[in-house]
PDB file of C-alpha atoms and ligand atoms in Angstrom:
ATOM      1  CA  UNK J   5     -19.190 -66.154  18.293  1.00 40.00           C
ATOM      2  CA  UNK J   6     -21.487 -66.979  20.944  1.00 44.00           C
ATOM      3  CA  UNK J   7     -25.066 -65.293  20.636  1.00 42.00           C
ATOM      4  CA  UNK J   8     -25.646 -62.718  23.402  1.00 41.00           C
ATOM      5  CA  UNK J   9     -28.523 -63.441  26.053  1.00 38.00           C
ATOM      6  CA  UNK J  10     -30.049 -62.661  29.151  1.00 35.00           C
ATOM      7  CA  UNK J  11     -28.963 -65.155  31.778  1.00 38.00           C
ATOM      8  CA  UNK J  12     -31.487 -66.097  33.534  1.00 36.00           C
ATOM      9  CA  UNK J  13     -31.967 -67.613  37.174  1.00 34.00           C
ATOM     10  CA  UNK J  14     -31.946 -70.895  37.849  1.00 37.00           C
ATOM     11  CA  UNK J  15     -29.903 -72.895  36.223  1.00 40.00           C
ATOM     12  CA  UNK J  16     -30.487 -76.698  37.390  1.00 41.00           C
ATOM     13  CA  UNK J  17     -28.993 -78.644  34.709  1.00 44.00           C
ATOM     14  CA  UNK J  18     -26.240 -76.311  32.790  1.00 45.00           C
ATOM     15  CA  UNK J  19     -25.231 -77.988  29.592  1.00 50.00           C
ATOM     16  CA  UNK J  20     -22.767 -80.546  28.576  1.00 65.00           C
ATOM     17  CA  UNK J  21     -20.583 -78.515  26.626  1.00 85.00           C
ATOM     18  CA  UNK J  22     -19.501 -75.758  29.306  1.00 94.00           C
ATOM     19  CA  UNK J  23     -16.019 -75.841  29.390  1.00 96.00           C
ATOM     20  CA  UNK J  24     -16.662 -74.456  33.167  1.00 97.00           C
ATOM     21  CA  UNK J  25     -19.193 -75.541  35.137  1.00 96.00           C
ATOM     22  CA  UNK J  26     -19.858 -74.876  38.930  1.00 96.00           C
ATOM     23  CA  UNK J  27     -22.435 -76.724  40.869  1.00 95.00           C
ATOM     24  CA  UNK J  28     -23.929 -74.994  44.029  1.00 96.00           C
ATOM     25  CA  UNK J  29     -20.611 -73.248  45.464  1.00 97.00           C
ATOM     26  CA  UNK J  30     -20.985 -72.580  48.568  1.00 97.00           C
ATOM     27  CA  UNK J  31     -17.508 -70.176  50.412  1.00 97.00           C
ATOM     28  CA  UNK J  32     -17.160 -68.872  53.803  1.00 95.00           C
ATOM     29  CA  UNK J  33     -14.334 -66.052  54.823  1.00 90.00           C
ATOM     30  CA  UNK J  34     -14.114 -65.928  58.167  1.00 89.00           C
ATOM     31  CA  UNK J  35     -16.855 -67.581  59.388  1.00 89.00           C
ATOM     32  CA  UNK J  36     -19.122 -65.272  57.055  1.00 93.00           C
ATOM     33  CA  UNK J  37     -21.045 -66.913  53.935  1.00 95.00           C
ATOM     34  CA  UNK J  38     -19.045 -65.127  50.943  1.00 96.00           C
ATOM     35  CA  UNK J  39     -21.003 -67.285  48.247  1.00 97.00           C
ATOM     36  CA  UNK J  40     -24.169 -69.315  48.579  1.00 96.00           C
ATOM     37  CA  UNK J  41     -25.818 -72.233  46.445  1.00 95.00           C
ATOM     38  CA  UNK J  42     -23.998 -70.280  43.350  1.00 96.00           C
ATOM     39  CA  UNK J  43     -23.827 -71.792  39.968  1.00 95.00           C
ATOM     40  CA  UNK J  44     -22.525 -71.106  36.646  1.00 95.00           C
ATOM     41  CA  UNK J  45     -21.682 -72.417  33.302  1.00 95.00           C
ATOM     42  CA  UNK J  46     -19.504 -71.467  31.323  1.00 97.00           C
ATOM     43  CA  UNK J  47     -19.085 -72.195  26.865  1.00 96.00           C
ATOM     44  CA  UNK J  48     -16.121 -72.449  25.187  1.00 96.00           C
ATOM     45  CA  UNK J  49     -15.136 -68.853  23.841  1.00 96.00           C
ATOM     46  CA  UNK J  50     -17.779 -67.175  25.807  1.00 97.00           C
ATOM     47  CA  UNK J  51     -17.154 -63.661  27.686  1.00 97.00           C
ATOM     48  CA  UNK J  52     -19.404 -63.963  30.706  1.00 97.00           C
ATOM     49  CA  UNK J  53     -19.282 -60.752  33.242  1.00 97.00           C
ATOM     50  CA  UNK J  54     -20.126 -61.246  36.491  1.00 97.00           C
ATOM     51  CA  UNK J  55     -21.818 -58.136  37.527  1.00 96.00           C
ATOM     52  CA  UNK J  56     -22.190 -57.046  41.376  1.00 96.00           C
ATOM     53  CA  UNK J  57     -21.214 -54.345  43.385  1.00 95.00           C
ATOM     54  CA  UNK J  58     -18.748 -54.195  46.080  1.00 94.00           C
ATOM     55  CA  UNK J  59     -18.217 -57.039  48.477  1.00 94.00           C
ATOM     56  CA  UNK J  60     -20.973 -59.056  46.986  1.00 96.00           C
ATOM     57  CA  UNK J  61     -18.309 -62.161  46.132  1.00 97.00           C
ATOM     58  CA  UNK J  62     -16.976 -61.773  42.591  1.00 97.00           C
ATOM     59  CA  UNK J  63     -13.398 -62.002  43.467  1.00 97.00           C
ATOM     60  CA  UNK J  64     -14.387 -64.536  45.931  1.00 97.00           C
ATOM     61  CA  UNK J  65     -16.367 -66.499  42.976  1.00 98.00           C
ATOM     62  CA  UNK J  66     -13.218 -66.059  40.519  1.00 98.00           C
ATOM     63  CA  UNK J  67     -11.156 -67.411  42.808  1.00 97.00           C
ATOM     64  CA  UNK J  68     -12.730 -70.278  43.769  1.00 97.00           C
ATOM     65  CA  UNK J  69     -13.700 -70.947  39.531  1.00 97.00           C
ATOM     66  CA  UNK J  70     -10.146 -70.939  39.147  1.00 97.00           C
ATOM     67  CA  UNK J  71      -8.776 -72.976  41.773  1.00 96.00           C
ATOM     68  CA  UNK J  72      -7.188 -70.592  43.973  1.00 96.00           C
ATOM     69  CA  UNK J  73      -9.817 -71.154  46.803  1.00 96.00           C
ATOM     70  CA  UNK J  74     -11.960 -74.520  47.551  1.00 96.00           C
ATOM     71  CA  UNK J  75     -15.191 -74.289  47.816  1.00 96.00           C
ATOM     72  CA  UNK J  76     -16.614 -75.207  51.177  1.00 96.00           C
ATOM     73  CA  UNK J  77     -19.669 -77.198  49.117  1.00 96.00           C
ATOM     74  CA  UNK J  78     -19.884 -77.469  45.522  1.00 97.00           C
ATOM     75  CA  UNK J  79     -18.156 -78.635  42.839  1.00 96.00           C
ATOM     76  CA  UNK J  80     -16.094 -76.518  39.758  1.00 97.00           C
ATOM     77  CA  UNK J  81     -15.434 -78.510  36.374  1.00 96.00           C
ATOM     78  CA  UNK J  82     -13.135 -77.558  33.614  1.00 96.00           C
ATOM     79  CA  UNK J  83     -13.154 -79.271  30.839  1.00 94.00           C
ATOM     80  CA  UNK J  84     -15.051 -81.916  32.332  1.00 92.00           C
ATOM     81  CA  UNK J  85     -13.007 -82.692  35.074  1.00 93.00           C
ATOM     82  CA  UNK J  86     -13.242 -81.616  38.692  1.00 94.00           C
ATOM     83  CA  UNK J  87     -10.978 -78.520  39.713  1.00 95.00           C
ATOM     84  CA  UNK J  88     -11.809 -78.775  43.710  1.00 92.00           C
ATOM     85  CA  UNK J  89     -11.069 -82.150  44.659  1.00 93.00           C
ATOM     86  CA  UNK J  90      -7.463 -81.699  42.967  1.00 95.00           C
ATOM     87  CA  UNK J  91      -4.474 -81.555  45.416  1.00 95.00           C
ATOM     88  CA  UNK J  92      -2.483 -78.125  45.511  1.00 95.00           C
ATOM     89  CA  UNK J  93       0.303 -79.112  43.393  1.00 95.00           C
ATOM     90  CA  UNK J  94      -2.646 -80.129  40.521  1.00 95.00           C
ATOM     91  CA  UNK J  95      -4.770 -77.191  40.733  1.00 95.00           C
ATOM     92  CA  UNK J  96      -1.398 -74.534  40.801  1.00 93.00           C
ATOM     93  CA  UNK J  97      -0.257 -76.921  37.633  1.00 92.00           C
ATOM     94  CA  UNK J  98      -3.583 -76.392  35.944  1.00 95.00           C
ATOM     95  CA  UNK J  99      -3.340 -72.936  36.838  1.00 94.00           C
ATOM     96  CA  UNK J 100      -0.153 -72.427  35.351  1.00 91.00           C
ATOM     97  CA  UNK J 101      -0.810 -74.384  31.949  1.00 92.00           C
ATOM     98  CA  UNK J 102      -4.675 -73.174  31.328  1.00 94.00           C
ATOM     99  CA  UNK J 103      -5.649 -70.428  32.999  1.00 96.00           C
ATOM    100  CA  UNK J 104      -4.689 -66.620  32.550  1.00 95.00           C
ATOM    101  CA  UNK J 105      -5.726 -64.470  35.490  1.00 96.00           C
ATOM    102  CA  UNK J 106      -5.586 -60.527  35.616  1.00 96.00           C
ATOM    103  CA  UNK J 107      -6.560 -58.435  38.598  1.00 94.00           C
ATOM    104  CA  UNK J 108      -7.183 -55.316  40.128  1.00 91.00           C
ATOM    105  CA  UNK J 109      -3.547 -54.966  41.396  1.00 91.00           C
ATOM    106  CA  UNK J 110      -1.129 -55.966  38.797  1.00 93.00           C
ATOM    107  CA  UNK J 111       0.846 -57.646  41.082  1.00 94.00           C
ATOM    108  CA  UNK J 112       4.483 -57.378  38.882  1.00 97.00           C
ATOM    109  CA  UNK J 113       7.546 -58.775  39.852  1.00 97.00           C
ATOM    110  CA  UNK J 114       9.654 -56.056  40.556  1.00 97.00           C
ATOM    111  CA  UNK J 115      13.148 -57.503  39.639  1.00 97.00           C
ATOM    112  CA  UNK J 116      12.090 -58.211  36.387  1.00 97.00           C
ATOM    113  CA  UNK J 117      11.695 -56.568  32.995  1.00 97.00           C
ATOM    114  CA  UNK J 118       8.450 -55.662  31.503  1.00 98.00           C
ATOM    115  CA  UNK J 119       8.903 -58.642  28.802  1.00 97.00           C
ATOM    116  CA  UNK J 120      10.164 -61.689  31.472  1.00 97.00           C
ATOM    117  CA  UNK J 121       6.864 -60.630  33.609  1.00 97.00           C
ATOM    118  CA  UNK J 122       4.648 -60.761  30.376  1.00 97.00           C
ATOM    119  CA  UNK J 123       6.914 -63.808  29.184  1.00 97.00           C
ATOM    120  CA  UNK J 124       6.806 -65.671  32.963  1.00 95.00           C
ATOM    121  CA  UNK J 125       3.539 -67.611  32.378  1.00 92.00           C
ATOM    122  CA  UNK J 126       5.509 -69.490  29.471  1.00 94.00           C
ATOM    123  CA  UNK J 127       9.131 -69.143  31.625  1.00 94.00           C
ATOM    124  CA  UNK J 128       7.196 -71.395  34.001  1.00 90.00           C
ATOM    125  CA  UNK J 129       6.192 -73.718  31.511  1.00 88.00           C
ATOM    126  CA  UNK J 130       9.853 -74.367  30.417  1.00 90.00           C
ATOM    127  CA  UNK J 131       9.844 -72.337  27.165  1.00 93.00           C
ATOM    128  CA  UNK J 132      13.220 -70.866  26.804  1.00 95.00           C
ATOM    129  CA  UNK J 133      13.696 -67.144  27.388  1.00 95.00           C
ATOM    130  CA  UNK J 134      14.947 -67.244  23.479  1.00 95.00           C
ATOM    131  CA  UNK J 135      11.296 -68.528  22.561  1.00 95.00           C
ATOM    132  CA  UNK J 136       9.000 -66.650  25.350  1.00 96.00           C
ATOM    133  CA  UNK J 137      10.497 -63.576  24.255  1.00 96.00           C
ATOM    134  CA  UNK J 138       9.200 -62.807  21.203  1.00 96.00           C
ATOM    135  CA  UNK J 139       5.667 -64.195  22.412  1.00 94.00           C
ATOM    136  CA  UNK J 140       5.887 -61.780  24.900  1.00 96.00           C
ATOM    137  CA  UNK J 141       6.783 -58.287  22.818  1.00 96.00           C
ATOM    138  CA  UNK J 142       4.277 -59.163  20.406  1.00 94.00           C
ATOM    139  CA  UNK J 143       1.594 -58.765  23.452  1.00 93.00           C
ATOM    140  CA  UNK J 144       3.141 -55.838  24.425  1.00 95.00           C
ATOM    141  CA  UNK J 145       3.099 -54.346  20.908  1.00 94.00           C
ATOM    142  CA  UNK J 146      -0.445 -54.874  21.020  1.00 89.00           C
ATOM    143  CA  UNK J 147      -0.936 -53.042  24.069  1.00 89.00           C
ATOM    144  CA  UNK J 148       1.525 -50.129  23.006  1.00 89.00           C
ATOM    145  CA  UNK J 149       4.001 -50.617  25.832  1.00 94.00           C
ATOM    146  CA  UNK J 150       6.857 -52.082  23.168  1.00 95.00           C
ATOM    147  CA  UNK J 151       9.022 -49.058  23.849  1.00 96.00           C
ATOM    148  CA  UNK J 152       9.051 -49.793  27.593  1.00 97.00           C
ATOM    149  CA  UNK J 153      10.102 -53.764  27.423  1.00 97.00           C
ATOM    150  CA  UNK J 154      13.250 -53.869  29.226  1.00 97.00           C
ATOM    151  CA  UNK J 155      12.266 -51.461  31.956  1.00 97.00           C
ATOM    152  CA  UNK J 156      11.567 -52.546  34.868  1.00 98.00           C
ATOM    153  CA  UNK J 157       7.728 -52.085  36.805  1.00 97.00           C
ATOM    154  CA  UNK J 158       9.051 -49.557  39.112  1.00 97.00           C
ATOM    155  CA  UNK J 159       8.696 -47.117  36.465  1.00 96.00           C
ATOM    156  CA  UNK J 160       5.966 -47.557  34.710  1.00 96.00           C
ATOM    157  CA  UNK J 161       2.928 -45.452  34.510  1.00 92.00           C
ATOM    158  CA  UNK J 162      -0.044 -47.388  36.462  1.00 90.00           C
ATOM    159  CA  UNK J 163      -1.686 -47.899  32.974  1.00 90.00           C
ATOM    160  CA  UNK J 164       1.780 -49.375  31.579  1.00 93.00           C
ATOM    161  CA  UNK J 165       1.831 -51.569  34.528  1.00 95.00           C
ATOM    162  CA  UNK J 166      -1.900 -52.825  34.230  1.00 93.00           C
ATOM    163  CA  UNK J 167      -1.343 -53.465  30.635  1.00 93.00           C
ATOM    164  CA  UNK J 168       2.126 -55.114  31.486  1.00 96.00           C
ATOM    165  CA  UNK J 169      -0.480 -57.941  33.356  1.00 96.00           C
ATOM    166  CA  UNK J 170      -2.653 -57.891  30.621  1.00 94.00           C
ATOM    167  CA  UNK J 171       0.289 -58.767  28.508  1.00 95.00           C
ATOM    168  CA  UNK J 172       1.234 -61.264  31.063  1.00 96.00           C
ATOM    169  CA  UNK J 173      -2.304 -62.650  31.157  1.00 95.00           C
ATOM    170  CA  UNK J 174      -2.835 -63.421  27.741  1.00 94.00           C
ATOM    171  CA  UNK J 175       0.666 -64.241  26.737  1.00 92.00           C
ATOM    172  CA  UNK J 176       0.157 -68.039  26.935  1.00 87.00           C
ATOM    173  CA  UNK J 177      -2.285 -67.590  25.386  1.00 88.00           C
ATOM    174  CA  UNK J 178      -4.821 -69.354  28.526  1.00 94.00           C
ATOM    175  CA  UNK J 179      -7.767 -71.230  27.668  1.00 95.00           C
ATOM    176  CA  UNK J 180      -9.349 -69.427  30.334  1.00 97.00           C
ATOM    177  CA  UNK J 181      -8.652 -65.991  31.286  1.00 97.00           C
ATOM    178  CA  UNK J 182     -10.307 -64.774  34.381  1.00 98.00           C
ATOM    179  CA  UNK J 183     -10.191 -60.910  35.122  1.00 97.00           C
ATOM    180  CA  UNK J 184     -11.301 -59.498  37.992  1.00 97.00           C
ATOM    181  CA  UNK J 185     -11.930 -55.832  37.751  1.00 94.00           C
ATOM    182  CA  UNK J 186      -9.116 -55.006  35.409  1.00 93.00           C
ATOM    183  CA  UNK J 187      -9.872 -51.496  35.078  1.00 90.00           C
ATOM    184  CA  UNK J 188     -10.469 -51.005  38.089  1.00 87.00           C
ATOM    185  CA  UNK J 189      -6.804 -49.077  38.565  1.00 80.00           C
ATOM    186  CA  UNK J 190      -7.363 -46.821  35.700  1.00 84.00           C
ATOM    187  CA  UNK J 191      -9.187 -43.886  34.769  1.00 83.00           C
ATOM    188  CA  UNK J 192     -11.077 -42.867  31.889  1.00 82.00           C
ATOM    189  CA  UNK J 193      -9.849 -43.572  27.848  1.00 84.00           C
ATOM    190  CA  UNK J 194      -7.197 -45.984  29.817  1.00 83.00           C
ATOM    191  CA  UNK J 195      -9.829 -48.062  31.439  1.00 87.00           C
ATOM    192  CA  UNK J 196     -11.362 -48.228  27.822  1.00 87.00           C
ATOM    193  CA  UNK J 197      -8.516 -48.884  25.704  1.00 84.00           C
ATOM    194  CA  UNK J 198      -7.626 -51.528  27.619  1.00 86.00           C
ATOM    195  CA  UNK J 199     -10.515 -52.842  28.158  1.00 91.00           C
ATOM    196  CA  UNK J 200     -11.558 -53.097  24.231  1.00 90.00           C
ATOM    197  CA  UNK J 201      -7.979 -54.595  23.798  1.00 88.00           C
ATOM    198  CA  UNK J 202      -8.579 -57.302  26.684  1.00 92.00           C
ATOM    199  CA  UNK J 203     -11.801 -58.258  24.494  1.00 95.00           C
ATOM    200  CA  UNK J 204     -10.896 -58.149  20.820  1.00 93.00           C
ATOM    201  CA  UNK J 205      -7.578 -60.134  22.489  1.00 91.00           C
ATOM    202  CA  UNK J 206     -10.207 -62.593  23.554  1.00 94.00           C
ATOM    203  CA  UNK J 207     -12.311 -62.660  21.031  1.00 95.00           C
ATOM    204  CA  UNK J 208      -9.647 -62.944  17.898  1.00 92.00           C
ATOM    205  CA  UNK J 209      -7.879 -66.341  20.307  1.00 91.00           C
ATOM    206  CA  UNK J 210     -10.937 -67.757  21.134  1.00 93.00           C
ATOM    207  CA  UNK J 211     -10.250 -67.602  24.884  1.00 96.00           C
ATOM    208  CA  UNK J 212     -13.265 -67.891  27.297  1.00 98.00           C
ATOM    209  CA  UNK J 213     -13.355 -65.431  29.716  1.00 98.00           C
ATOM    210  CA  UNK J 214     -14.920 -64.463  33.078  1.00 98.00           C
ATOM    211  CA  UNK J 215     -14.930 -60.935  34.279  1.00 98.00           C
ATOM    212  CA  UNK J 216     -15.998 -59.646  37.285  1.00 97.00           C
ATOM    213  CA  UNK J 217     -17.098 -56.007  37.198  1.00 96.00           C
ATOM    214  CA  UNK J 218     -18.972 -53.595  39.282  1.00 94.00           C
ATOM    215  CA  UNK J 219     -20.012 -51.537  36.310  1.00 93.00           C
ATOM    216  CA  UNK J 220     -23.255 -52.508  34.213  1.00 94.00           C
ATOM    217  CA  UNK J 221     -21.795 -50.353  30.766  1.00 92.00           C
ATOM    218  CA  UNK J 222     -18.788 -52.713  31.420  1.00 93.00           C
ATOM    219  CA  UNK J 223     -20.903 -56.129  31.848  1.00 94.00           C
ATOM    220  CA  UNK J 224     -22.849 -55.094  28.961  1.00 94.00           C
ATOM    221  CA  UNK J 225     -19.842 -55.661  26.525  1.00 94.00           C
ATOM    222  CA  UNK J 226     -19.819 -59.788  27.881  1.00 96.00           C
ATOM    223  CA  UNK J 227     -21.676 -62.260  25.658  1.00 96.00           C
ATOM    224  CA  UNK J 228     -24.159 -62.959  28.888  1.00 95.00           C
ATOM    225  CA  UNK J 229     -24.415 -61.426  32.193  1.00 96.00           C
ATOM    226  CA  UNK J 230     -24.791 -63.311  35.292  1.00 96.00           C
ATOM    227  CA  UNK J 231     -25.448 -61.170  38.565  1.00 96.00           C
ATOM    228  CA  UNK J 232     -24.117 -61.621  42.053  1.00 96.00           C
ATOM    229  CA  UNK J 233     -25.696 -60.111  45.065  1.00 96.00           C
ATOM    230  CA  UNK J 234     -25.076 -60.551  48.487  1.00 96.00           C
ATOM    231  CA  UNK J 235     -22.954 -64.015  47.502  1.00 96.00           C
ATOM    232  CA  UNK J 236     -26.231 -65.469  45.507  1.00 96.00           C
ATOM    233  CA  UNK J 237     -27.081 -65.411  41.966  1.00 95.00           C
ATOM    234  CA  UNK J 238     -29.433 -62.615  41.209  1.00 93.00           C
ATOM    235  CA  UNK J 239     -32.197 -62.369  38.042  1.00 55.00           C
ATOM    236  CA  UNK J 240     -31.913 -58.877  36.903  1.00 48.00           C
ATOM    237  CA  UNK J 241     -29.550 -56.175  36.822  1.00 45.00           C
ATOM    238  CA  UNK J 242     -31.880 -53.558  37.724  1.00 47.00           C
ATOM    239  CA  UNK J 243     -31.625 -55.028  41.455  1.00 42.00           C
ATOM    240  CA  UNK J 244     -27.753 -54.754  41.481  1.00 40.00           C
ATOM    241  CA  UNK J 245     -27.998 -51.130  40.442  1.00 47.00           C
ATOM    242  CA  UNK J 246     -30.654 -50.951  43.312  1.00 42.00           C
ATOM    243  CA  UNK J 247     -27.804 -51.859  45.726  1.00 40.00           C
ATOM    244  CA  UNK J 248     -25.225 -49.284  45.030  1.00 41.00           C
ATOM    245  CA  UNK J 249     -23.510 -50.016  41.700  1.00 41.00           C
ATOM    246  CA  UNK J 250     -23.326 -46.353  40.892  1.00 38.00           C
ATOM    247  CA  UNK J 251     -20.533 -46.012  43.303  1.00 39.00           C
ATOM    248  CA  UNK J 252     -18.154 -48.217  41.153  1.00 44.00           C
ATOM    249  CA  UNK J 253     -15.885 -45.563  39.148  1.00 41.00           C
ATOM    250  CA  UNK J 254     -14.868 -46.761  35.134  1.00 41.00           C
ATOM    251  CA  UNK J 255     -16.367 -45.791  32.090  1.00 40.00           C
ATOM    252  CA  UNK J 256     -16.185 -47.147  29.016  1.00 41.00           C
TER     253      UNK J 256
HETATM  254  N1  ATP U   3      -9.777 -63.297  52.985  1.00 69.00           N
HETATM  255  C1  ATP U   3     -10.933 -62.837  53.486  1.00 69.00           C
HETATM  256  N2  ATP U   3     -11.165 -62.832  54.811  1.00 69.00           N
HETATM  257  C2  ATP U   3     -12.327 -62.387  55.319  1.00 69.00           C
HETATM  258  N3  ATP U   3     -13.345 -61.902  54.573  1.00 69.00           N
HETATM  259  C3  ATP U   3     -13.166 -61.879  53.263  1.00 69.00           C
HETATM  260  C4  ATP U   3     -11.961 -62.340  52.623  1.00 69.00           C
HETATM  261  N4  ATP U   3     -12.096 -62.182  51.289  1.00 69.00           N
HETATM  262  C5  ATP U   3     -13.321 -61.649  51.092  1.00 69.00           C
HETATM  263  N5  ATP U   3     -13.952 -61.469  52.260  1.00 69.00           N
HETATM  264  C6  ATP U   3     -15.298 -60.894  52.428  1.00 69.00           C
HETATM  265  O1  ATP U   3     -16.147 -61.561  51.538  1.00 69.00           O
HETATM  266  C7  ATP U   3     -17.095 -60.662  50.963  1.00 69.00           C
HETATM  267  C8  ATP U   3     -16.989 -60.709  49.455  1.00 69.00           C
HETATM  268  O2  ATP U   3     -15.708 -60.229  49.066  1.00 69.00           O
HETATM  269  P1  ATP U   3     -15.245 -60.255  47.553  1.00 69.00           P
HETATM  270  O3  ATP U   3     -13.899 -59.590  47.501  1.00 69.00           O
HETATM  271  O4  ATP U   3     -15.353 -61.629  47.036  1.00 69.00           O
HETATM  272  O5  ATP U   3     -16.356 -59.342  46.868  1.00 69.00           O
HETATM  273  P2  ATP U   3     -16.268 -58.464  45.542  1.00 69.00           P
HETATM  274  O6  ATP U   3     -17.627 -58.459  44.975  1.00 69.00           O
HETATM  275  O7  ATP U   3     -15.155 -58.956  44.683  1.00 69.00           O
HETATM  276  O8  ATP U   3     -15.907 -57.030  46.096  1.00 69.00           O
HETATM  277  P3  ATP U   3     -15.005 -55.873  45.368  1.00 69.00           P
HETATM  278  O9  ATP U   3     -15.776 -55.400  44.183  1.00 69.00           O
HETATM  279  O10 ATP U   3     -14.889 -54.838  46.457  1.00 69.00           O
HETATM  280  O11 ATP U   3     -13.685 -56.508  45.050  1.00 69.00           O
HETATM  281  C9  ATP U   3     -16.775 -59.282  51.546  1.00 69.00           C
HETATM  282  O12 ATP U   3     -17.635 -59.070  52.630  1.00 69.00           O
HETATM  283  C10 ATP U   3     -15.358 -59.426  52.025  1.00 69.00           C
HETATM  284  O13 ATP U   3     -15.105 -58.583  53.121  1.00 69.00           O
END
């Protein structure tokens, strides 16, 4: 278990063994700088939070850590290898095989079942439904939405539904899970539950994890914290909370 630590500033030569390492990112949206000169290491079973309040970057900074955006400068490394000088088909293959992702939205595919959307990150592998299946209800076991398996998302509870991409998100189980504001959705004990699940889930498979939160109570369960404001890499904290944290709405 990774010891937890205050991150702290600059960090000009991140160590060897980060399993993800960006250099100086650098992302425009729309003309606008989204992230500047940010970088970040990551070590292999760490929980890192990302901590920043609204429209600072985070989602931005997830996306372009797991290859769903290129950078406009920078680099991102996983597992020693660059991530932003892949083509498409690479990075979505990468995606696919090592990385878990869960979101805000939970983004289900409505024609399916509550097991084939927790099963699809295997499906897409090639693992047989026979094989997937199983894999999948044990996940959703976990997250007490068993009962619900062959319905489909359309009637789900918003809480079944987040925890049906939760389910889906881990199911693999990814290397690298990235979550961006999973609770976000959710209210209350739901938010928490799910949120202590997502990290014992973690913790027990060894998966490293970024997750990008608005909340400091939330961050504060991470192994480190590392702070975005304004799309740079902030010291303390204190100075996000300073810039409107309070508004974001889970607790834990
Ligand atoms: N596709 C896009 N087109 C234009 N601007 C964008 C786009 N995506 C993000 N932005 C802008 O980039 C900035 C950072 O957005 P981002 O979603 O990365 O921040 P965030 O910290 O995740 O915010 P939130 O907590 O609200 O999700 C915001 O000003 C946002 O409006």
């Amino acid at each position: 278990m990774p010891q937890r630590r205050t991150e702290v500033y600059a960090m000009a030569a991140p160590p060897d063994d980060d399993v993800l390492l960006a250099r100086s990112l650098h992302c425009s949206r729309a003309g606008a700088p989204v992230l500047t000169d940010v970088s970040l290491g990551v070590r292999p079973g760490e929980v890192v939070a990302v901590l920043g309040p609204r429209g600072s970057g985070k989602t931005t900074l997830l996306r372009t850590l797991s290859g769903q955006l290129v950078p406009d400068g920078g680099e991102v490394h996983y597992d020693g290898s660059p991530v932003h000088t892949l083509s498409p088909p690479r990075r979505e293959r990468l995606r696919r095989e090592h990385f878990g992702w869960i979101g805000a939205e939970p983004a289900l595919v409505p024609e399916l079942t509550v097991w084939e959307n927790a099963a699809l990150p295997l499906l897409l592998r090639g693992e047989s439904a026979r094989r997937a299946r199983p894999r999948a209800l044990e996940w959703l076991e976990r997250l007490d939405i068993d009962g619900v398996a062959e319905h489909r998302p359309a009637r789900l509870t918003p809480s079944q539904q987040q925890r049906t991409a939760l389910a889906r998100a881990l199911a693999g189980p990814p290397s690298l899970l990235f979550a961006d504001d999973p609770t976000a959705p959710l209210h209350g004990a739901d938010g928490a539950l799910m949120l202590r699940t997502l990290l014992a889930a973690v913790r027990s498979h060894g998966v490293t994890t970024v997750l990008a939160t608005c909340d400091p109570r939330i961050a504060a369960l991470a192994d480190r914290t590392v702070v975005l404001l304004d799309g740079r890499r902030a010291d303390t904290p204190a100075a996000t909370a300073a810039e409107g944290v309070a508004a974001c709405s889970l607790s834990v």
